[in-house]
Amino acid sequence: EPEVTQTPSHQVTQMGQEVILRCVPISNHLYFYWYRQILGQKVEFLVSFYNNEISEKSEIFDDQFSVERPDGSNFTLKIRSTKLEDSAMYFCASTMDRGTPLHFGNGTRLTVT
Amino acid sequence: QQQVKQSPQSLIVQKGGISIINCAYENTAFDYFPWYQQFPGKGPALLIAIRPDVSEKKEGRFTISFNKSAKQFSLHIMDSQPGDSATYFCAASGQVSYNTDKLIFGTGTRLQVFP
């Protein structure tokens, strides 16, 4: 069964550094999402992306965050200047069409020290 | 109005018992209600989902009950097994914008099934 793959599985960075989290969505999917989950808390929506542009973003997704689909397969989340509170699991998800199930990757654990 | 409230926070059930997790929502624009199962170190995986045009959906040992007037839905796991031990999230989405179906997640229920 096709999977959403995320790399790296764990990223440790120092406060103020830039990080790029990478995702390869399922190949025929058109809608892409980033969610995050702070340890022990609920999964929170960050941003959705369709047709090469952001379609919706949450209050969490401020100017420090950006997303990009640089080629036909990768979908990236960049955090420009990381803060301690950015430490969380970041999940990429994709879906083929509106109203179809969302498929999540296994996440990247980001630790900001 | 975007919140989804989930209870209980944790649940301990004996093998063979019934696990019941409840969720409530406020936004009447929500039209899709999935349940996700998450094992430690993994991403959420879709378990079962329902739309408000039906009151119940069953897939194997998993059943969603949906009460549109009360704006509540619940997950029932029949004959609970130790392998069902995981965190369960309810979620909701609707046509909040033209190009997205963002999911609003509940706070999660940690289920432990003991032999």
CSV table of C-alpha atoms in Angstrom, one decimal:
chain,number,residue,atom,x,y,z
A,1,GLU,CA,0.0,0.0,0.0
A,2,PRO,CA,1.4,3.5,-0.9
A,3,GLU,CA,2.7,5.5,2.1
A,4,VAL,CA,3.5,9.0,3.0
A,5,THR,CA,7.2,9.1,3.9
A,6,GLN,CA,8.9,11.7,6.0
A,7,THR,CA,12.5,12.4,6.6
A,8,PRO,CA,14.3,12.7,8.9
A,9,SER,CA,12.6,10.7,11.6
A,10,HIS,CA,14.3,12.8,14.3
A,11,GLN,CA,15.9,16.2,14.0
A,12,VAL,CA,17.7,18.0,16.7
A,13,THR,CA,18.5,21.7,16.2
A,14,GLN,CA,19.6,24.7,18.2
A,15,MET,CA,17.3,27.6,18.9
A,16,GLY,CA,17.5,30.2,16.1
A,17,GLN,CA,18.5,27.7,13.4
A,18,GLU,CA,16.6,26.9,10.3
A,19,VAL,CA,15.2,23.4,9.7
A,20,ILE,CA,13.6,21.8,6.7
A,21,LEU,CA,11.3,18.8,7.2
A,22,ARG,CA,10.7,16.7,4.1
A,23,CYS,CA,7.8,14.7,3.0
A,24,VAL,CA,7.0,12.5,-0.1
A,25,PRO,CA,3.2,12.3,-0.3
A,26,ILE,CA,1.4,9.5,-2.1
A,27,SER,CA,2.1,9.9,-5.8
A,28,ASN,CA,-1.4,10.6,-7.1
A,29,HIS,CA,-2.5,12.8,-4.3
A,30,LEU,CA,-3.3,16.4,-4.8
A,31,TYR,CA,-3.9,17.9,-1.4
A,32,PHE,CA,-1.1,18.2,1.1
A,33,TYR,CA,-1.1,19.1,4.8
A,34,TRP,CA,1.3,19.6,7.7
A,35,TYR,CA,0.1,19.0,11.3
A,36,ARG,CA,2.0,19.0,14.5
A,37,GLN,CA,1.6,17.2,17.8
A,38,ILE,CA,3.3,18.5,20.9
A,39,LEU,CA,4.2,15.6,23.2
A,40,GLY,CA,1.1,14.2,24.8
A,41,GLN,CA,-1.2,16.7,23.2
A,42,LYS,CA,-3.7,16.6,20.3
A,43,VAL,CA,-2.8,16.8,16.7
A,44,GLU,CA,-3.0,20.4,15.4
A,45,PHE,CA,-3.5,21.6,11.8
A,46,LEU,CA,-0.8,23.9,10.5
A,47,VAL,CA,-1.3,24.4,6.8
A,48,SER,CA,-2.9,22.9,3.7
A,49,PHE,CA,-1.5,23.2,0.2
A,50,TYR,CA,-3.2,22.6,-3.2
A,51,ASN,CA,-2.4,23.6,-6.7
A,52,ASN,CA,1.0,24.9,-5.7
A,53,GLU,CA,-0.3,27.4,-3.2
A,54,ILE,CA,-1.4,27.5,0.4
A,55,SER,CA,-5.1,27.1,0.7
A,56,GLU,CA,-5.5,27.5,4.4
A,57,LYS,CA,-3.2,28.1,7.4
A,58,SER,CA,-3.7,28.2,11.2
A,59,GLU,CA,-2.7,30.8,13.7
A,60,ILE,CA,0.4,28.7,14.5
A,61,PHE,CA,1.7,29.0,11.0
A,62,ASP,CA,3.3,32.4,11.3
A,63,ASP,CA,5.9,34.1,9.2
A,64,GLN,CA,8.6,31.7,10.6
A,65,PHE,CA,7.0,28.9,8.7
A,66,SER,CA,6.9,28.2,4.9
A,67,VAL,CA,5.9,25.3,2.7
A,68,GLU,CA,7.1,24.4,-0.7
A,69,ARG,CA,6.6,21.7,-3.3
A,70,PRO,CA,9.9,22.1,-5.2
A,71,ASP,CA,9.3,19.3,-7.6
A,72,GLY,CA,6.6,16.7,-8.5
A,73,SER,CA,7.2,14.5,-5.4
A,74,ASN,CA,8.5,16.4,-2.4
A,75,PHE,CA,6.6,18.6,0.0
A,76,THR,CA,8.7,20.6,2.6
A,77,LEU,CA,8.1,22.5,5.7
A,78,LYS,CA,10.7,25.1,6.6
A,79,ILE,CA,11.0,26.8,10.0
A,80,ARG,CA,13.2,29.8,9.5
A,81,SER,CA,14.3,30.5,13.1
A,82,THR,CA,13.4,27.7,15.5
A,83,LYS,CA,12.1,28.4,19.0
A,84,LEU,CA,12.0,26.0,22.0
A,85,GLU,CA,8.2,25.8,21.6
A,86,ASP,CA,8.6,24.5,18.1
A,87,SER,CA,9.7,21.1,19.6
A,88,ALA,CA,7.0,18.6,18.5
A,89,MET,CA,6.2,15.8,16.1
A,90,TYR,CA,5.4,17.2,12.7
A,91,PHE,CA,3.2,15.0,10.5
A,92,CYS,CA,2.8,15.4,6.8
A,93,ALA,CA,-0.5,14.1,5.3
A,94,SER,CA,-2.0,13.9,1.8
A,95,THR,CA,-5.2,13.0,0.1
A,96,MET,CA,-6.4,12.5,-3.4
A,97,ASP,CA,-9.5,14.6,-3.4
A,98,ARG,CA,-11.8,16.6,-1.1
A,99,GLY,CA,-13.8,14.3,1.2
A,100,THR,CA,-11.4,11.3,0.8
A,101,PRO,CA,-9.3,9.9,3.7
A,102,LEU,CA,-6.2,11.7,4.9
A,103,HIS,CA,-3.1,9.6,4.9
A,104,PHE,CA,-0.4,10.5,7.5
A,105,GLY,CA,3.3,9.9,7.5
A,106,ASN,CA,5.1,8.6,10.6
A,107,GLY,CA,6.3,12.1,11.5
A,108,THR,CA,9.5,13.9,12.2
A,109,ARG,CA,10.3,14.5,15.8
A,110,LEU,CA,11.8,18.0,16.0
A,111,THR,CA,13.8,18.8,19.2
A,112,VAL,CA,14.9,22.4,19.6
A,113,THR,CA,17.6,22.9,22.3
B,1,GLN,CA,-16.7,26.8,17.6
B,2,GLN,CA,-13.9,24.9,15.9
B,3,GLN,CA,-13.3,22.6,18.9
B,4,VAL,CA,-13.9,18.9,19.2
B,5,LYS,CA,-14.2,17.7,22.8
B,6,GLN,CA,-13.2,14.1,23.5
B,7,SER,CA,-13.6,12.0,26.6
B,8,PRO,CA,-12.4,10.1,28.5
B,9,GLN,CA,-8.7,11.1,28.5
B,10,SER,CA,-7.7,7.5,29.3
B,11,LEU,CA,-9.5,4.2,29.4
B,12,ILE,CA,-8.6,0.8,30.8
B,13,VAL,CA,-10.6,-2.2,29.6
B,14,GLN,CA,-10.3,-5.9,30.0
B,15,LYS,CA,-9.8,-8.1,27.1
B,16,GLY,CA,-13.2,-9.0,25.5
B,17,GLY,CA,-14.8,-5.9,26.9
B,18,ILE,CA,-16.4,-2.9,25.1
B,19,SER,CA,-14.4,0.3,24.8
B,20,ILE,CA,-16.4,3.5,24.3
B,21,ILE,CA,-15.0,6.9,23.5
B,22,ASN,CA,-17.1,10.0,23.1
B,23,CYS,CA,-16.8,13.2,21.1
B,24,ALA,CA,-18.8,16.4,20.8
B,25,TYR,CA,-18.6,19.2,18.4
B,26,GLU,CA,-20.2,22.7,18.0
B,27,ASN,CA,-19.7,23.7,14.3
B,28,THR,CA,-22.8,22.5,12.4
B,29,ALA,CA,-20.8,22.9,9.1
B,30,PHE,CA,-18.7,19.8,10.0
B,31,ASP,CA,-19.7,17.0,7.6
B,32,TYR,CA,-17.1,14.4,8.0
B,33,PHE,CA,-16.2,12.6,11.3
B,34,PRO,CA,-13.2,10.2,11.2
B,35,TRP,CA,-11.6,8.3,14.0
B,36,TYR,CA,-7.8,7.8,14.0
B,37,GLN,CA,-5.7,5.3,15.8
B,38,GLN,CA,-2.2,6.2,16.8
B,39,PHE,CA,0.5,3.8,18.1
B,40,PRO,CA,3.6,5.2,19.8
B,41,GLY,CA,6.1,6.7,17.3
B,42,LYS,CA,3.7,6.4,14.4
B,43,GLY,CA,1.4,8.8,12.6
B,44,PRO,CA,-2.4,8.7,13.0
B,45,ALA,CA,-4.0,6.0,10.9
B,46,LEU,CA,-7.6,6.2,9.8
B,47,LEU,CA,-9.8,3.6,11.5
B,48,ILE,CA,-13.3,4.4,10.5
B,49,ALA,CA,-15.3,7.5,9.4
B,50,ILE,CA,-18.9,8.6,9.2
B,51,ARG,CA,-20.9,11.4,7.5
B,52,PRO,CA,-24.0,12.9,9.1
B,53,ASP,CA,-26.5,11.3,6.7
B,54,VAL,CA,-26.3,8.0,8.7
B,55,SER,CA,-26.6,7.4,12.5
B,56,GLU,CA,-24.3,4.4,12.7
B,57,LYS,CA,-21.4,2.8,10.7
B,58,LYS,CA,-19.9,-0.6,11.5
B,59,GLU,CA,-16.6,-2.1,10.3
B,60,GLY,CA,-15.7,-5.3,12.0
B,61,ARG,CA,-15.3,-4.7,15.7
B,62,PHE,CA,-15.5,-0.9,15.3
B,63,THR,CA,-18.7,1.1,15.3
B,64,ILE,CA,-19.3,4.8,15.1
B,65,SER,CA,-22.6,6.1,16.5
B,66,PHE,CA,-23.6,9.5,15.4
B,67,ASN,CA,-26.2,11.8,16.9
B,68,LYS,CA,-26.7,14.9,14.7
B,69,SER,CA,-29.2,16.7,16.9
B,70,ALA,CA,-26.9,16.4,20.0
B,71,LYS,CA,-23.8,17.0,17.9
B,72,GLN,CA,-22.1,14.0,19.4
B,73,PHE,CA,-20.4,10.9,18.0
B,74,SER,CA,-18.8,7.9,19.6
B,75,LEU,CA,-16.5,5.0,18.9
B,76,HIS,CA,-17.3,1.6,20.2
B,77,ILE,CA,-14.7,-1.2,20.1
B,78,MET,CA,-16.3,-4.5,20.7
B,79,ASP,CA,-14.4,-7.5,22.0
B,80,SER,CA,-11.4,-5.2,22.8
B,81,GLN,CA,-8.0,-6.9,22.4
B,82,PRO,CA,-4.6,-6.0,23.8
B,83,GLY,CA,-3.5,-5.1,20.2
B,84,ASP,CA,-6.1,-2.3,20.3
B,85,SER,CA,-4.1,-0.5,23.0
B,86,ALA,CA,-3.3,2.8,21.4
B,87,THR,CA,-4.4,6.5,21.4
B,88,TYR,CA,-7.6,7.2,19.6
B,89,PHE,CA,-8.5,10.6,18.2
B,90,CYS,CA,-11.8,11.7,16.9
B,91,ALA,CA,-11.8,14.5,14.3
B,92,ALA,CA,-14.1,16.6,12.3
B,93,SER,CA,-13.9,18.6,9.1
B,94,GLY,CA,-16.2,20.5,6.8
B,95,GLN,CA,-16.2,22.8,3.9
B,96,VAL,CA,-14.6,25.7,5.7
B,97,SER,CA,-12.9,26.9,2.6
B,98,TYR,CA,-13.0,26.0,-1.1
B,99,ASN,CA,-9.6,24.1,-1.3
B,100,THR,CA,-9.1,22.3,2.0
B,101,ASP,CA,-10.6,19.7,4.3
B,102,LYS,CA,-8.5,20.5,7.4
B,103,LEU,CA,-9.2,18.1,10.3
B,104,ILE,CA,-9.9,19.4,13.8
B,105,PHE,CA,-8.8,16.7,16.2
B,106,GLY,CA,-10.0,15.9,19.7
B,107,THR,CA,-7.6,15.7,22.5
B,108,GLY,CA,-7.2,11.9,22.3
B,109,THR,CA,-8.0,8.9,24.5
B,110,ARG,CA,-5.3,6.5,25.6
B,111,LEU,CA,-6.8,3.0,25.6
B,112,GLN,CA,-5.2,0.2,27.5
B,113,VAL,CA,-6.6,-3.3,27.1
B,114,PHE,CA,-5.4,-5.8,29.6
B,115,PRO,CA,-5.4,-9.6,29.0
